Tab-separated table of C-alpha atoms in Angstrom:
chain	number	residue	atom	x	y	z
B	1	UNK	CA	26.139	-0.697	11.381
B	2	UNK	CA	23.990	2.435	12.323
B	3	UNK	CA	27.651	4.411	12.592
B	4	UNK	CA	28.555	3.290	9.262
B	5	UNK	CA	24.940	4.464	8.111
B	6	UNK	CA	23.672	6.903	9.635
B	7	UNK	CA	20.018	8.044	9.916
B	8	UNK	CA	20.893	11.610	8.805
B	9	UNK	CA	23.033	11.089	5.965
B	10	UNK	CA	20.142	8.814	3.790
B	11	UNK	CA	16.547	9.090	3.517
B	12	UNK	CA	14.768	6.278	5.867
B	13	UNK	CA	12.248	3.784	4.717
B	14	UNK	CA	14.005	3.636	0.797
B	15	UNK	CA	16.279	1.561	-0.622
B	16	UNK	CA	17.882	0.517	-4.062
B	17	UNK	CA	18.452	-2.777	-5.040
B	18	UNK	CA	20.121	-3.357	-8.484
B	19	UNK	CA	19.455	-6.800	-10.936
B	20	UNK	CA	22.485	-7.015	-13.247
B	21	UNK	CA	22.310	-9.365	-15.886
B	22	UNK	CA	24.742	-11.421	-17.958
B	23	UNK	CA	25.003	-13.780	-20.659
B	24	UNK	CA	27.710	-16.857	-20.729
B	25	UNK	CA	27.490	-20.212	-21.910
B	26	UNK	CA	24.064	-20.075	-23.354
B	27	UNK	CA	22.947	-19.372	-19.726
B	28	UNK	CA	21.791	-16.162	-18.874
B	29	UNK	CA	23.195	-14.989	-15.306
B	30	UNK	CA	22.851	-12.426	-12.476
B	31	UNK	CA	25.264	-10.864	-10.318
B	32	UNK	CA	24.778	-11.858	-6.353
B	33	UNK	CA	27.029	-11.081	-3.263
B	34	UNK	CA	26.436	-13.820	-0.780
B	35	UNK	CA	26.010	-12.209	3.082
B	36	UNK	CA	28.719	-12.785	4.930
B	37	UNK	CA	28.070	-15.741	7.780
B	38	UNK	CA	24.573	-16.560	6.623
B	39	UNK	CA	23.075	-18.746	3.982
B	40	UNK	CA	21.442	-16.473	1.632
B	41	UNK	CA	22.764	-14.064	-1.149
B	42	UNK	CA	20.821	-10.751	-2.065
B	43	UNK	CA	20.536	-8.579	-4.612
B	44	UNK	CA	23.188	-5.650	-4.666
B	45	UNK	CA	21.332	-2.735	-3.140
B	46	UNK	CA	22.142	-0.312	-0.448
B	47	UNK	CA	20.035	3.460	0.712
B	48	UNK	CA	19.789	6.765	-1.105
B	49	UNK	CA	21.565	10.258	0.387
B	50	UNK	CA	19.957	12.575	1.533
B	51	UNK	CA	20.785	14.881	-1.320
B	52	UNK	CA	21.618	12.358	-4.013
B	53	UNK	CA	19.210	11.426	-7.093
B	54	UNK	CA	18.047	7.690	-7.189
B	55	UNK	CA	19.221	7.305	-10.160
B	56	UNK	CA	23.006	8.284	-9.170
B	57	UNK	CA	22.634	6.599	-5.894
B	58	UNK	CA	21.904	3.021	-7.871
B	59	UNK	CA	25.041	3.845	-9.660
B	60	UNK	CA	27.122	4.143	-6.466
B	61	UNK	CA	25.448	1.333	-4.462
B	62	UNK	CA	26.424	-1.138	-7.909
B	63	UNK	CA	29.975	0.026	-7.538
B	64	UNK	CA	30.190	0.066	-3.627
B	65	UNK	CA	28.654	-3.785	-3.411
B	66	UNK	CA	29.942	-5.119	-6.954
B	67	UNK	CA	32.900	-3.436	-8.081
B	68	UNK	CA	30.835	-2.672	-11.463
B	69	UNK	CA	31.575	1.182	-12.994
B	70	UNK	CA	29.557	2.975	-15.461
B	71	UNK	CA	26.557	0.755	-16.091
B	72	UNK	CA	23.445	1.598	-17.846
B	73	UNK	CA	20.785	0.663	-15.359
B	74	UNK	CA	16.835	1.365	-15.809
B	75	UNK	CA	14.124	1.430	-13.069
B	76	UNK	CA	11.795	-0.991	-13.397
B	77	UNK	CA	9.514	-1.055	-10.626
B	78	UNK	CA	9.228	-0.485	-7.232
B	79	UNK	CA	8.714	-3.001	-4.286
B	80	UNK	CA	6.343	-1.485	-2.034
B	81	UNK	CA	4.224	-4.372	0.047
B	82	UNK	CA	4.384	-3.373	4.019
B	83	UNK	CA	5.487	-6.899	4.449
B	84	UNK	CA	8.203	-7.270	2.080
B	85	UNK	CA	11.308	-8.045	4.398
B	86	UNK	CA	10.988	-9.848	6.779
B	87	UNK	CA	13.160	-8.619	9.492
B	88	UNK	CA	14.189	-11.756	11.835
B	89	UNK	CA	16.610	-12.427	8.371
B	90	UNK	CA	18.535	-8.780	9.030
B	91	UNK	CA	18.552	-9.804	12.699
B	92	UNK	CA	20.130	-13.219	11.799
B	93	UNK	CA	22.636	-11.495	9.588
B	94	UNK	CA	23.984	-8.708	12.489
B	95	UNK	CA	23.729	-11.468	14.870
B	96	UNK	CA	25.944	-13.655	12.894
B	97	UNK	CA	28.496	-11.059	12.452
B	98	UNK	CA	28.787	-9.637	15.595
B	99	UNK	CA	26.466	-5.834	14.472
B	100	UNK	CA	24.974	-4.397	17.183
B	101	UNK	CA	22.283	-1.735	16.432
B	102	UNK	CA	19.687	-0.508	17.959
B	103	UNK	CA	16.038	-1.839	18.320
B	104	UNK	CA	14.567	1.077	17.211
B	105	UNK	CA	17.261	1.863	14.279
B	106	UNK	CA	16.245	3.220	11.031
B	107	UNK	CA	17.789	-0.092	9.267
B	108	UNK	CA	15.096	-2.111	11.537
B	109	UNK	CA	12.248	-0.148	9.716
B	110	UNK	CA	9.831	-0.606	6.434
B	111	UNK	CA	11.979	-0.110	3.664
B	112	UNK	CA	10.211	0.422	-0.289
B	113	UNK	CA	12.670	-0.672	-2.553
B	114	UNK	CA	13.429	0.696	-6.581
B	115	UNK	CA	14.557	-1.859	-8.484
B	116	UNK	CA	17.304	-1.203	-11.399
B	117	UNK	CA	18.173	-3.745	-13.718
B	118	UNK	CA	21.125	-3.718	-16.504
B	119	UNK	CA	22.755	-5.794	-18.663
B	120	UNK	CA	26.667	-6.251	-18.812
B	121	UNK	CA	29.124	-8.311	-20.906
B	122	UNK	CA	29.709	-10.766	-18.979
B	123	UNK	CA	33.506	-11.014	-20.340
B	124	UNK	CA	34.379	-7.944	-19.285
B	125	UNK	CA	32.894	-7.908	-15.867
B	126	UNK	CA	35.542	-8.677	-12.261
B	127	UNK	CA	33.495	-8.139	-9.394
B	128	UNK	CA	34.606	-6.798	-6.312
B	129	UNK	CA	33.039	-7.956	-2.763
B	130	UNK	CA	31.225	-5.057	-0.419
B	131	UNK	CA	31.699	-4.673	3.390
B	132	UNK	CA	28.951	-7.467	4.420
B	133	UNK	CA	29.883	-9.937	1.415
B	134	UNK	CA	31.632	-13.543	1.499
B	135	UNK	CA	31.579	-13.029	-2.338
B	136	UNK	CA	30.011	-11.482	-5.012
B	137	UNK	CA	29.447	-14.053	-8.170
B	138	UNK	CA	27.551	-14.779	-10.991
B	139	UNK	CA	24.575	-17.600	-10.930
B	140	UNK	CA	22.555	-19.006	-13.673
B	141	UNK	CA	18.668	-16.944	-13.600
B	142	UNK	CA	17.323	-20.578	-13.617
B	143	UNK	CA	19.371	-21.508	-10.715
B	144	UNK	CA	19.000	-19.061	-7.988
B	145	UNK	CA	20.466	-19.703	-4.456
B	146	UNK	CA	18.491	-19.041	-1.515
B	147	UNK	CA	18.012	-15.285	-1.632
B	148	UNK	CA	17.135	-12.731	1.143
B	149	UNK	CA	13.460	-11.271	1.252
B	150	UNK	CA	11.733	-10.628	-1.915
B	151	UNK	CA	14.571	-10.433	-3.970
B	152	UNK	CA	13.620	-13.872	-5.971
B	153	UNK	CA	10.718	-12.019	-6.808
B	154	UNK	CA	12.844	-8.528	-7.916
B	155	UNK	CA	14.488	-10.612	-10.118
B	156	UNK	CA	11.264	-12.559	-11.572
B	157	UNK	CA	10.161	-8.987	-12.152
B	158	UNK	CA	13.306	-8.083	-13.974
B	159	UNK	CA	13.277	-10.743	-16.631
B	160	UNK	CA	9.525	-10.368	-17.071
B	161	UNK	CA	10.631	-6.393	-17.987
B	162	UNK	CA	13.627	-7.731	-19.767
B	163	UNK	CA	11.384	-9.404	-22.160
B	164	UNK	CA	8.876	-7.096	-22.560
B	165	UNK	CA	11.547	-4.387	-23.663
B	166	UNK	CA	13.553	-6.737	-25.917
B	167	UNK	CA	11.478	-5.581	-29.030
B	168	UNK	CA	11.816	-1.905	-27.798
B	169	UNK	CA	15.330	-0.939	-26.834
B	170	UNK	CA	18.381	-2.505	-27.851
B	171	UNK	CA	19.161	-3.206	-24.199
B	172	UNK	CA	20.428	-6.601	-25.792
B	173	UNK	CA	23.805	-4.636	-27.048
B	174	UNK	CA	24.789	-4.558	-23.734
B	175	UNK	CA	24.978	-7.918	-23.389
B	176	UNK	CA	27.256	-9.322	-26.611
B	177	UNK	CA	30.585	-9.008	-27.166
B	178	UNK	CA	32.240	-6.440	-29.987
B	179	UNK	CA	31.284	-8.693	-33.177
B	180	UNK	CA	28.997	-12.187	-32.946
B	181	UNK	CA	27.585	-14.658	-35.425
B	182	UNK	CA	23.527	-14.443	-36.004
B	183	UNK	CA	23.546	-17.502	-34.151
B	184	UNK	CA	25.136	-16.076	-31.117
B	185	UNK	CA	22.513	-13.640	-31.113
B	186	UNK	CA	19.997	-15.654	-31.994
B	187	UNK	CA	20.676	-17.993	-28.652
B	188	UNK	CA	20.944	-14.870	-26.496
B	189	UNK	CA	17.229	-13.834	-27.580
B	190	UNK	CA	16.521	-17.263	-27.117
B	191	UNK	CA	17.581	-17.776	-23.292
B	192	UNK	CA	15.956	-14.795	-22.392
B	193	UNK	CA	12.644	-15.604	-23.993
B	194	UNK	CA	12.885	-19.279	-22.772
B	195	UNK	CA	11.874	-20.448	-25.909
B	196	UNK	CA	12.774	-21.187	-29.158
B	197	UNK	CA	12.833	-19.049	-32.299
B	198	UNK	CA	12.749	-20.270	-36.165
B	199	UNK	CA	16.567	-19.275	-37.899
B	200	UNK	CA	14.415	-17.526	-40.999
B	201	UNK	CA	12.113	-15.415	-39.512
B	202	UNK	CA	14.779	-14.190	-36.879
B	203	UNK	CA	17.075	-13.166	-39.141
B	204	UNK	CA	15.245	-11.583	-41.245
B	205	UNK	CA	13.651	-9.498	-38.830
B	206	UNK	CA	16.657	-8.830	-37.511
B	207	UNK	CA	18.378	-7.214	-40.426
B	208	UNK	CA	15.046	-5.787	-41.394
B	209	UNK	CA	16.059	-3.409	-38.039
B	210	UNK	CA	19.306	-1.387	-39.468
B	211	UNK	CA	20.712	-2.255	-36.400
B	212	UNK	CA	23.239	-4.409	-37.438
B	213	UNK	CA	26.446	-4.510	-39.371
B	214	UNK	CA	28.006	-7.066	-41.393
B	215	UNK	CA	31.734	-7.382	-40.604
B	216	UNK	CA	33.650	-8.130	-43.869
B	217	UNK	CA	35.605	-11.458	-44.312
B	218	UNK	CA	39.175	-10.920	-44.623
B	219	UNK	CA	39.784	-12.500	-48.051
B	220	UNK	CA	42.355	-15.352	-47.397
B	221	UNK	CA	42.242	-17.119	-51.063
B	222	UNK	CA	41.443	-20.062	-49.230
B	223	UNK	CA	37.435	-21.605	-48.870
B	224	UNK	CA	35.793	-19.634	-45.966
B	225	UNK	CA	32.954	-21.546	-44.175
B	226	UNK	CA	32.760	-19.066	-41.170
B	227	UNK	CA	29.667	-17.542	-40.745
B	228	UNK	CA	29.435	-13.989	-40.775
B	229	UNK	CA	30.170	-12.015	-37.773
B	230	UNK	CA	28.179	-8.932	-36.621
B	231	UNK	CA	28.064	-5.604	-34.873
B	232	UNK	CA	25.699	-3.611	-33.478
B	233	UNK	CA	25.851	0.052	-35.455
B	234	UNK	CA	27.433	2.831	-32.593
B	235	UNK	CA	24.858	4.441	-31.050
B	236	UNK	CA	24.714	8.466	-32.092
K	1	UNK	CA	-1.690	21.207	7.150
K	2	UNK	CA	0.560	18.848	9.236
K	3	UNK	CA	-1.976	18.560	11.987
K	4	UNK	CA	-3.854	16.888	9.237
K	5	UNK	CA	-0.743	15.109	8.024
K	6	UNK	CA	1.129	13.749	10.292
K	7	UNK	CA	4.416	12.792	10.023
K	8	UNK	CA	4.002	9.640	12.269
K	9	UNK	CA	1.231	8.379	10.272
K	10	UNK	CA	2.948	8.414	6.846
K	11	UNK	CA	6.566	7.607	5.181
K	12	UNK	CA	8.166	10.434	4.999
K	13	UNK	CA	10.215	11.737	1.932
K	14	UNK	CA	8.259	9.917	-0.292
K	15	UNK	CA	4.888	10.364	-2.386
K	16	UNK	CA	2.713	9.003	-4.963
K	17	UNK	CA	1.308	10.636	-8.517
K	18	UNK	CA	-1.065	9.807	-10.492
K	19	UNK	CA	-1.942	10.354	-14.468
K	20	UNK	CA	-5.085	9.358	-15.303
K	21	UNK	CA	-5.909	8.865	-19.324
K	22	UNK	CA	-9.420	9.108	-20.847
K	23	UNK	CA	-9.997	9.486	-24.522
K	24	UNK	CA	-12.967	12.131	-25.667
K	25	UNK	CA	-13.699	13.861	-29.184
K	26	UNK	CA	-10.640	12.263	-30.349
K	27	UNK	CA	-8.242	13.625	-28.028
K	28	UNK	CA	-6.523	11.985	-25.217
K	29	UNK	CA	-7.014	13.612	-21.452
K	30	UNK	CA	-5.858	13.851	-17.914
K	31	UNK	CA	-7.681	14.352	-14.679
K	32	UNK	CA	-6.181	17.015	-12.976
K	33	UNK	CA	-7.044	19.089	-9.723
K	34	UNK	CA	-6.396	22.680	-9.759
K	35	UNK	CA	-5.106	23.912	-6.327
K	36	UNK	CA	-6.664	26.106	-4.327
K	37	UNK	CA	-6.336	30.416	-4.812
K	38	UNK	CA	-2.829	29.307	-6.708
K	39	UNK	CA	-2.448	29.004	-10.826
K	40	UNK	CA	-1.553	25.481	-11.102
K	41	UNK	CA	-2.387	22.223	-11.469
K	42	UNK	CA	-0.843	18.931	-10.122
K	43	UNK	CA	-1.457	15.733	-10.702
K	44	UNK	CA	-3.865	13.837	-7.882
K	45	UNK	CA	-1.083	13.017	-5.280
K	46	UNK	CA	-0.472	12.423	-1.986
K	47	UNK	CA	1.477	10.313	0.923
K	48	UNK	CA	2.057	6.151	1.820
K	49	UNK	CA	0.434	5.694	5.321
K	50	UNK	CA	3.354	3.614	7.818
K	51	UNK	CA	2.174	0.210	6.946
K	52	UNK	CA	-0.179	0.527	3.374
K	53	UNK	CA	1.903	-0.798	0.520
K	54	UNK	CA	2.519	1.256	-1.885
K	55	UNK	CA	-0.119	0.186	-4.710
K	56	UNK	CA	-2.855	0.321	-2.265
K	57	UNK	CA	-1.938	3.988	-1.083
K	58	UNK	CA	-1.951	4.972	-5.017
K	59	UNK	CA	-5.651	3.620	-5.073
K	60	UNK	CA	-6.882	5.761	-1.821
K	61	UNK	CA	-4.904	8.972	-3.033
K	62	UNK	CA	-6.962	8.586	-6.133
K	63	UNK	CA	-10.007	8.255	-4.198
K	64	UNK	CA	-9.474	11.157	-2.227
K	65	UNK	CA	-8.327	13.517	-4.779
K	66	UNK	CA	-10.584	12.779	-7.696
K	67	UNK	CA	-13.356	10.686	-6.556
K	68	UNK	CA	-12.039	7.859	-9.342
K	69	UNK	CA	-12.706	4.712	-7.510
K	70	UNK	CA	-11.320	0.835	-8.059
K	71	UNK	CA	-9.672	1.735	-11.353
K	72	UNK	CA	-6.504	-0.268	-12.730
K	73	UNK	CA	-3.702	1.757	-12.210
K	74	UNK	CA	0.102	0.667	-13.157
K	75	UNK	CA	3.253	2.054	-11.740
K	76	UNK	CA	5.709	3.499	-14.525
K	77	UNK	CA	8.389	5.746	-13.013
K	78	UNK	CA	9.825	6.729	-9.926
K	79	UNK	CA	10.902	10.447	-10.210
K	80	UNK	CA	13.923	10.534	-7.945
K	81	UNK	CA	16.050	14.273	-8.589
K	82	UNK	CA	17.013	15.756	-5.592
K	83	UNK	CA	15.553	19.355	-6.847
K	84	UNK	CA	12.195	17.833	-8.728
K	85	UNK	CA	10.133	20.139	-6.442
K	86	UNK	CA	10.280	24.125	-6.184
K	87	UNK	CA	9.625	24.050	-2.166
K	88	UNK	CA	8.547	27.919	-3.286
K	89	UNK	CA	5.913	26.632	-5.335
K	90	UNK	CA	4.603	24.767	-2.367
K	91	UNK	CA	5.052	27.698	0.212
K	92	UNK	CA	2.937	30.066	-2.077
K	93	UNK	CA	0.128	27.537	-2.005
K	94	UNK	CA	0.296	27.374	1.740
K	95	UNK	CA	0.340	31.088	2.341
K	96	UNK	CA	-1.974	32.123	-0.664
K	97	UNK	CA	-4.495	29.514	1.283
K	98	UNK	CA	-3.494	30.606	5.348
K	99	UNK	CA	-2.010	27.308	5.909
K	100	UNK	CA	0.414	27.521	8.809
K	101	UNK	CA	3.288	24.584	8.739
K	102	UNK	CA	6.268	24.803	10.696
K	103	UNK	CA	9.528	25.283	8.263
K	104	UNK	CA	10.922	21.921	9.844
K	105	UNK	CA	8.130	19.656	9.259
K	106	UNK	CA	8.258	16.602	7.164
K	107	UNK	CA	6.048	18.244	4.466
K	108	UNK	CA	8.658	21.186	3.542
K	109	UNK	CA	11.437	18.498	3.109
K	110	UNK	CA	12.512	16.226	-0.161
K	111	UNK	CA	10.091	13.941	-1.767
K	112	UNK	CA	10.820	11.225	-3.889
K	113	UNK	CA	7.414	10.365	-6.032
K	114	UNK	CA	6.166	6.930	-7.586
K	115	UNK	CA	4.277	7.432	-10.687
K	116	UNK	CA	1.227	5.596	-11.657
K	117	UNK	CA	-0.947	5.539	-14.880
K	118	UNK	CA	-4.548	4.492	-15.593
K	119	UNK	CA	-6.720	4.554	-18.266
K	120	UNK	CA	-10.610	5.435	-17.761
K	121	UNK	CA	-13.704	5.520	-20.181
K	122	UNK	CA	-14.132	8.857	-19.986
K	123	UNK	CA	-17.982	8.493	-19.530
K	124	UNK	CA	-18.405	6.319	-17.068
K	125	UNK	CA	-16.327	9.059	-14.658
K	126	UNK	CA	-17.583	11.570	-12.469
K	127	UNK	CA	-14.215	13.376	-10.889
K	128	UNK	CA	-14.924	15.138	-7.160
K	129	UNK	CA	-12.808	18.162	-5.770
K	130	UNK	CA	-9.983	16.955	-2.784
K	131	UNK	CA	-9.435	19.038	0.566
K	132	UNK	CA	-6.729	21.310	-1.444
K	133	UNK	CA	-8.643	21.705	-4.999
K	134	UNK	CA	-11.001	24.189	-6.394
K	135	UNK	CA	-12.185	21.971	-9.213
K	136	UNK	CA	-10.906	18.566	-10.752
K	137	UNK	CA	-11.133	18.317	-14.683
K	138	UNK	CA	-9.806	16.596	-17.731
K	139	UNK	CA	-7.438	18.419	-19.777
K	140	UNK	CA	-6.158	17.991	-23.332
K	141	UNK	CA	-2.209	16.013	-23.176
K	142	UNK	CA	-2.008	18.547	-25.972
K	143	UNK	CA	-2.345	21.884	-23.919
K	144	UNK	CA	-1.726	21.246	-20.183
K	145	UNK	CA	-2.671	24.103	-18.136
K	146	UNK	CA	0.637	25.562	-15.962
K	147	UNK	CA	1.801	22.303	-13.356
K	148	UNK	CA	3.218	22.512	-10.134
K	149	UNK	CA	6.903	21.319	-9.351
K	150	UNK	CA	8.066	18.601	-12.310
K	151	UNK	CA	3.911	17.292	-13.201
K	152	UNK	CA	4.621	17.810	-17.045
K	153	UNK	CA	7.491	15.791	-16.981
K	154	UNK	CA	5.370	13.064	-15.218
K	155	UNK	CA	2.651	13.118	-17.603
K	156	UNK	CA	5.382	13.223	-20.741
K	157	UNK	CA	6.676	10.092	-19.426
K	158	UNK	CA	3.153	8.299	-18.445
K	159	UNK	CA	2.322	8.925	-22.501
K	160	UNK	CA	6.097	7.053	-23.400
K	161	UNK	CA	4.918	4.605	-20.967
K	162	UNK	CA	1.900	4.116	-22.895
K	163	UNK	CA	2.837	4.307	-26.452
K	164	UNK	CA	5.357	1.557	-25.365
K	165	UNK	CA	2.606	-0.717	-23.902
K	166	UNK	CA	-0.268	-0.230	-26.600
K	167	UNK	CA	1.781	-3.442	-28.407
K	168	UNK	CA	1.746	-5.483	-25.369
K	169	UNK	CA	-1.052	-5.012	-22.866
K	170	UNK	CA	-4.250	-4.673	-23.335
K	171	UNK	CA	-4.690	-1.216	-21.805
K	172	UNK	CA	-6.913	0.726	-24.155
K	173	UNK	CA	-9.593	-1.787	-23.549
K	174	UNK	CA	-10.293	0.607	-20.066
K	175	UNK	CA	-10.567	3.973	-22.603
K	176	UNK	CA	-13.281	2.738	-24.653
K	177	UNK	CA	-17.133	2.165	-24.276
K	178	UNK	CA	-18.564	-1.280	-24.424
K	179	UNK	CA	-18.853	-1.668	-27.863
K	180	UNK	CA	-17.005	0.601	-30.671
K	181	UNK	CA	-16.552	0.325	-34.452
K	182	UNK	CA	-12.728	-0.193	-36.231
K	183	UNK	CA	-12.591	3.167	-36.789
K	184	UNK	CA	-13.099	4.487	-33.263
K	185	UNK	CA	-10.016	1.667	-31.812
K	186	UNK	CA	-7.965	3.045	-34.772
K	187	UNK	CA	-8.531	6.578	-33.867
K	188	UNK	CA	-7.531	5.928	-30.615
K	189	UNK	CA	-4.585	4.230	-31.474
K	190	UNK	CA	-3.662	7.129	-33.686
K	191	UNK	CA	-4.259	9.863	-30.736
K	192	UNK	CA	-1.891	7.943	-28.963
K	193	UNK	CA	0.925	7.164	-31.077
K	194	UNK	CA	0.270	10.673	-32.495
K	195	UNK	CA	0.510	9.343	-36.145
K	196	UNK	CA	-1.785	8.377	-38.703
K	197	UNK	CA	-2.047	4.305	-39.163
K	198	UNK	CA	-2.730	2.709	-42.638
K	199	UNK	CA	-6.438	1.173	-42.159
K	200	UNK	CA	-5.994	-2.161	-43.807
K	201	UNK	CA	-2.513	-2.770	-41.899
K	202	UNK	CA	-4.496	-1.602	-38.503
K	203	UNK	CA	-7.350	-3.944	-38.963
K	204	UNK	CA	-5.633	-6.741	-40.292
K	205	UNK	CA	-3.574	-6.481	-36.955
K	206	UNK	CA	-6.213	-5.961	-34.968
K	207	UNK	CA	-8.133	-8.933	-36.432
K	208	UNK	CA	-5.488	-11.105	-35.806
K	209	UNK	CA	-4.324	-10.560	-31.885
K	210	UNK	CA	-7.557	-12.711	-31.340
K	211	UNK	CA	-8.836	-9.952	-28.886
K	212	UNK	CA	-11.900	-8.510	-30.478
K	213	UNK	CA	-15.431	-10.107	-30.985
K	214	UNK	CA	-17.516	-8.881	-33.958
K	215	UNK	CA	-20.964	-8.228	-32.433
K	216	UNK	CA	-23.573	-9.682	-34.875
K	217	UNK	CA	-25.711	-6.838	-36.795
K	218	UNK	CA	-29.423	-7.071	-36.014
K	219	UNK	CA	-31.043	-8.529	-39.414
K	220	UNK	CA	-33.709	-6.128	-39.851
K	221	UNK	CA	-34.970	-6.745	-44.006
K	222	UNK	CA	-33.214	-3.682	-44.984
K	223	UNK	CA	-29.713	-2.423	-46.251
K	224	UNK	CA	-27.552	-1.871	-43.273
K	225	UNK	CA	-24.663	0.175	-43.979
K	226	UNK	CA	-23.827	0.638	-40.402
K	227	UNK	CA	-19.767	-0.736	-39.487
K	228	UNK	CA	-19.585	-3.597	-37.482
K	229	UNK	CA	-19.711	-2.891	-34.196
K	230	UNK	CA	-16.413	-4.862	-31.936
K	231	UNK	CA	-16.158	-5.401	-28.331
K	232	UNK	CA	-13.305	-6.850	-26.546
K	233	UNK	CA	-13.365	-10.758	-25.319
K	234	UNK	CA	-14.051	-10.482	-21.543
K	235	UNK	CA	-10.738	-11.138	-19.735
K	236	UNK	CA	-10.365	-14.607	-18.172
């Protein structure tokens, strides 16, 4: 594992690890590879280059462990306790599979960790499976599996932001498909609040944004009882 | 300068900054040191020791560099370009101040830096001069003096930080005195948001987040024309 990463190619002691979110089913939903030969999944992260910007190494780490291209990811805090990982889980991991590596190893170190977190549609998402992956799948944010270090707590942190920018940035776009009913979107602000929200008062404040458009109904001649459909107005 | 900062003591590539906000004469400040026999500023900075997490390094830095002790401080950004930092800038500081550092040492290579924010009543603070400063003042957000490497871009992106949170935390509560009147919170406001606010909208908002206490006017026999004086509910 220290041939495949080695110390002079990253910077030591830093690492990315990347919180993607999804929305299916009324459930919202998190992308997780699950370690090959062990019982836990992680978040998707991986180390920065020695020359590369954080930013563009979360990129490549997302499509190196996930298969996912392109994504808008933010920063939203970084993971910096002295304690964080505990390392006996990395040495069950190499152990598992066979890694050697050496005691004193740069991947056996203190690592500080940036977390990203995004939002995908969850329809147009395959994901791919990295080097030290079983599988890479999607699991419902209220049903974690066992995860590997503080990543339970990343992703804690990640919905807490999530929430906190939902009235600030229409991060939510992300997560819909082309057109959807008020309803649809109404349930998607919903499941990420984790609460309930009165019909009137969100769609009015809704369309009191401008960031919606009504889709016209085709007119059939015949009664039309489907609600309206929406779309978000194209960015400039 | 790395006999005093040793590479084995600290993480290498990887640094903390620090913007500190106080509000005076209706303008909104920053503590910042002025380095030594160079013309620039830089924001209070410094290194993580091997095993201090990452919040409690931002605290000592701040000690050490400003003399600002046990003051709430937030992370907001992790600054993360491979070129962020002119390593010219940093060689004429070390050679305007005969400061000998070997061209290989960890200090001369690529740092990534965490950003943190505070706010401060600007009374209650007393800044000292660090190792590397000749003085350590408040300046205006509105005319920053000349700022090493990428410190203007920091503090641009502290003040996003903080026009985004004025809605959700309760943050300005740190940049005022004890007890202040409905004009002084919406000045403040204002100086922030850089925008004038419509008074009865402001109040009326204020009034109703639940977070101010009226402070009861001294009956005294004759007209009192003074404004109510507000404080904020003590914190739970």
């Amino acid at each position: 594992m220290d041939t495949l990463f080695k110390s002079k190619d990253y910077l030591p002691h830093l690492s990315v690890d990347c919180v993607i979110f999804g929305f299916h089913g009324h459930k919202l939903k998190v992308v997780l590879p699950k370690l090959k030969k062990v019982p836990l999944c992680s978040l998707p992260g991986g180390y920065v280059r020695a020359q590369e910007s954080v930013n563009k190494a979360a990129q490549r780490i997302l499509r190196e462990r996930t298969g996912l291209e392109n994504i808008y990811l933010e920063q939203f805090c970084v993971f910096g306790e002295s304690d964080r990982a505990d390392p006996q889980v990395l040495r069950d991991f190499l152990v598992s599979n066979n890694i050697s590596i050496a005691a004193d190893s740069w991947l056996m170190q203190r690592f500080i960790s940036i977390g990203y977190y995004a939002l995908v549609d969850f329809s147009q998402v395959t994901t791919a499976v990295g080097a030290f992956d079983e599988s890479c799948e999607w699991y419902d944010v209220q049903q974690l599996p066992d995860l590997a270090f503080d990543h339970a707590d990343i992703i804690l942190k990640a919905l807490e932001t999530l929430r906190l920018m939902l009235d600030h940035k229409l991060v939510v776009f992300n997560l819909l498909p082309d057109t959807f009913t008020m309803k649809e979107l109404q349930t998607l602000y919903e499941t990420i609040l984790d609460k309930p929200l009165r019909r009137d008062n969100f769609q009015r404040k809704m369309l009191s944004t401008g960031i919606l458009q009504r889709v016209e109904k085709k007119f059939t001649g015949a009664a039309n009882k489907a609600p309206y459909l929406y779309r978000f107005w194209t960015m400039p």
